[in-house]
Every structure is written in C-alpha cells, then in structure tokens.
Amino acid sequence: MQGEPGALPQERQYQPQQQFMNPDTGAAVSIRGLAKQFEGKIAVNGLSLDIPIGSFYGLVGPNGAGKTTTLNMLTGLLVPDAGIALILGNNVWADTNHIKRMIGVMPQPDQIFDRLTGMQLLIYSGMLRGMARAEVQSRAQDLLHAFDLIDAANTMVSDYSAGMTKKICLATAMIHSPRILVLDEPFESVDPVSSANLKDILIEYAQTGGTVIISSHVMSLVEKMCTHVAIINRGQVAAAGTVHDVAAGGELEDRFLELVGGRHQAAHLSWLDGGNRGDGQTPQTQMPIQQMPGQQMPNAQGTVNGR
Ligand SMILES: Nc1ncnc2c1ncn2[C@@H]1O[C@H](COP(=O)(O)OP(=O)(O)OP(=O)(O)O)[C@@H](O)[C@H]1O
C-alpha cells in the first residue's frame, strides 16, 4: 500500500520540482510528481500513483481534492505544470494522439455534440478513431442495447434526460474498445438497472485485461466493484493499494473519513428546525389548513370533538 495516514504536510507547499522515483513502465498508468495549479491555487500537488493493468481502480476524495484535474492530465486534456504520466509505458505528452487511441475517456455532457442523435454520436465517435462504418454501426447497436437506449437511438441527445446523456457519453468512450477506460463519476444520475448493466460490462472488461479507472463519491460502490483504490486529498495520495489493504480490515468509508477528516463537530444549523422555531415563534409562511369535504377542522388546541 502506498501512503500513510498523516502523510500530508501541515503547511501545503507547491512541489512542482519534486524529485521522484522512476515511473513503472509495466503499469497501465504510472504517474510521478504530477502537479497543477490554477491562478496560484493548488489543484494537484506532486501526485504519484501506479495503476496495474487489469485493475478496476477507484479514485475517491472530497470535493475539490484534485481527482478530475488528475484524470484530465493523464488523458492528455490538460497540460501539467510538472511531473510525468505514462500510459502503458508511453509518455502522455510525447505522442498524445497515440495515447488517445489506447484510452477511452468519458466526455462531460457539455463536451458532446448534442444536436446529433444517440446513434449518430456513436458513429461519429467511432469514425473519428478511424473505425470502418459497418463495424461502428454494429458496435453502436450493441452499446445502445446494453445501455437501454435503443428506443432513443434516433432521438437528439439534447432531448435526453441527465441519466441517458451520461450513458451515451459512456458509450462513446467504449466504442473503439480501448485498453484503458477513464470514467469520471460514471454512475452519477444513472438508474439502478442501467448501473447494474454497466457494472457487469465494466467488470467483464477488466477481467479480460482491460483497465478501468473511475472517480466516485460512492464508497460502497468502490468497495464492491473496485480491486484497487486511491484516496486523494488536497492534491496528493493519502493512501493507495488494493481495496482490502486500504480499508485495513474496516469499512472503506471509515478509513476515508479517518484520512481525509473534515467532519464538523458542530454541524448544527439552529435555524433549520423544520418550522419548530427554538424561539417559540410560528413561521410566517405556515401553510393554511384546508378543510376537505366531510372533514372536521381542529380547534385552537388542535383537537377534533375534544379528542
Ligand atoms: N479550470 C479550472 N480553473 C480554476 N480552478 C480549477 C479548475 N479546475 C479545477 N480547479 C480547482 O482545482 C481544485 C481541484 O478540482 P477538481 O475538479 O480536480 O477536484 P475533484 O476532486 O474532481 O472534485 P469533485 O469531487 O468536487 O468533482 C478545486 O479547488 C477546483 O476549484
């Protein structure tokens, strides 16, 4: 297991020039000293991580921990300030086009051409990667069936619900059968049936040698599906390894809270009292009681017929 509790420095210092061990050229992904800041604000702070081939790897961390920024750097979408990222032994920034053929990245809903139908979007995504039209059409049908989108195949994506849009985004990442799938929050807004189907597809993909990297806030899902997990906190790896090792004999969620902290002792909003004001005042906006036909209204004491 990489990392230990309390490994984060008390005083955060940006470490873009940090010295690091050689990356692992045999890993699906090997990151060393990756760093990024936005207008002086540190997003990723010298992050190092190895993701084995064939693993189902979960990245978890609090909001703003740097997960998306890390994923964007390792998929060639964002230029790091410092550090190195290898995908299957290839430097991401030496030949980005070569890297992009090996990976499938789920686009964000605002990054797709939503004036296309679901089928058109999949065909476009496949042909963009050099696939023959007949092959893309056949795979698109398979994916639309797998994600329960076949009835919406000829509907414009702009008319899809949030969950349907998420599923078509996922399908575009898979159409070229990449060796590594990078999925940022893949299950968000997806209904339980489609989620279960997607989980089956991803688990089978990992069992046949593919590598899946997901970011998620749903700890139970990561614990159940993933073989490995990295807990990211404040732009660094707080712990990483197999789910079993990181959970250290307990629940992954407890381990996460222990490493990340941030629970509020006094998270008490005194004004949020469901209408029962602590000061004894009745809220002005109380709904008037409406009498239904045949129903007796309560008196001032709140009783009906003395009961
Ligand atoms: N394009 C950007 N411009 C400015 N700041 C950014 C940008 N992208 C990310 N950040 C900042 O970098 C930090 C890390 O953001 P990031 O989106 O990587 O976190 P995350 O772990 O994915 O969070 P979440 O779980 O909420 O999605 C945050 O403080 C965020 O505000």
PDB file of C-alpha atoms and ligand atoms in Angstrom, residues 38 41-43 61-70 185 217, ligand 1:
ATOM      1  CA  PHE A  38      -4.886  27.380 -11.324  1.00  0.00           C
ATOM      2  CA  LYS A  41      -4.427  27.810  -6.280  1.00  0.00           C
ATOM      3  CA  ILE A  42      -3.006  24.301  -5.932  1.00  0.00           C
ATOM      4  CA  ALA A  43      -5.224  21.615  -7.500  1.00  0.00           C
ATOM      5  CA  GLY A  61     -11.631  12.038  -2.408  1.00  0.00           C
ATOM      6  CA  PRO A  62     -13.564  15.011  -1.102  1.00  0.00           C
ATOM      7  CA  ASN A  63     -14.912  17.739  -3.411  1.00  0.00           C
ATOM      8  CA  GLY A  64     -12.045  19.726  -4.877  1.00  0.00           C
ATOM      9  CA  ALA A  65      -9.409  17.099  -3.949  1.00  0.00           C
ATOM     10  CA  GLY A  66      -7.959  17.102  -7.477  1.00  0.00           C
ATOM     11  CA  LYS A  67      -9.404  13.894  -8.967  1.00  0.00           C
ATOM     12  CA  THR A  68     -10.774  15.411 -12.168  1.00  0.00           C
ATOM     13  CA  THR A  69      -7.670  17.542 -12.673  1.00  0.00           C
ATOM     14  CA  THR A  70      -5.507  14.419 -12.300  1.00  0.00           C
ATOM     15  CA  GLU A 185     -18.295   9.728 -11.915  1.00  0.00           C
ATOM     16  CA  HIS A 217     -18.010   9.573  -4.241  1.00  0.00           C
TER      17      HIS A 217
HETATM   18  N1  LIG B   1     -10.283  25.121 -14.802  1.00  0.00           N
HETATM   19  C1  LIG B   1     -10.119  25.458 -13.534  1.00  0.00           C
HETATM   20  N2  LIG B   1      -9.881  26.738 -13.200  1.00  0.00           N
HETATM   21  C2  LIG B   1      -9.677  27.094 -11.910  1.00  0.00           C
HETATM   22  N3  LIG B   1      -9.685  26.221 -10.883  1.00  0.00           N
HETATM   23  C3  LIG B   1      -9.925  24.938 -11.160  1.00  0.00           C
HETATM   24  C4  LIG B   1     -10.139  24.482 -12.496  1.00  0.00           C
HETATM   25  N4  LIG B   1     -10.334  23.136 -12.467  1.00  0.00           N
HETATM   26  C5  LIG B   1     -10.248  22.773 -11.174  1.00  0.00           C
HETATM   27  N5  LIG B   1      -9.999  23.846 -10.389  1.00  0.00           N
HETATM   28  C6  LIG B   1      -9.796  23.821  -8.928  1.00  0.00           C
HETATM   29  O1  LIG B   1      -8.889  22.787  -8.648  1.00  0.00           O
HETATM   30  C7  LIG B   1      -9.272  22.090  -7.468  1.00  0.00           C
HETATM   31  C8  LIG B   1      -9.441  20.612  -7.787  1.00  0.00           C
HETATM   32  O2  LIG B   1     -10.584  20.466  -8.613  1.00  0.00           O
HETATM   33  P1  LIG B   1     -11.024  19.059  -9.210  1.00  0.00           P
HETATM   34  O3  LIG B   1     -12.180  19.329 -10.111  1.00  0.00           O
HETATM   35  O4  LIG B   1      -9.841  18.377  -9.775  1.00  0.00           O
HETATM   36  O5  LIG B   1     -11.489  18.296  -7.898  1.00  0.00           O
HETATM   37  P2  LIG B   1     -12.313  16.935  -7.748  1.00  0.00           P
HETATM   38  O6  LIG B   1     -11.586  16.099  -6.765  1.00  0.00           O
HETATM   39  O7  LIG B   1     -12.582  16.331  -9.063  1.00  0.00           O
HETATM   40  O8  LIG B   1     -13.659  17.481  -7.093  1.00  0.00           O
HETATM   41  P3  LIG B   1     -15.161  16.933  -7.148  1.00  0.00           P
HETATM   42  O9  LIG B   1     -15.185  15.677  -6.353  1.00  0.00           O
HETATM   43  O10 LIG B   1     -15.923  18.022  -6.491  1.00  0.00           O
HETATM   44  O11 LIG B   1     -15.548  16.737  -8.581  1.00  0.00           O
HETATM   45  C9  LIG B   1     -10.546  22.775  -6.959  1.00  0.00           C
HETATM   46  O12 LIG B   1     -10.159  23.699  -5.972  1.00  0.00           O
HETATM   47  C10 LIG B   1     -11.078  23.490  -8.177  1.00  0.00           C
HETATM   48  O13 LIG B   1     -11.764  24.658  -7.804  1.00  0.00           O
END
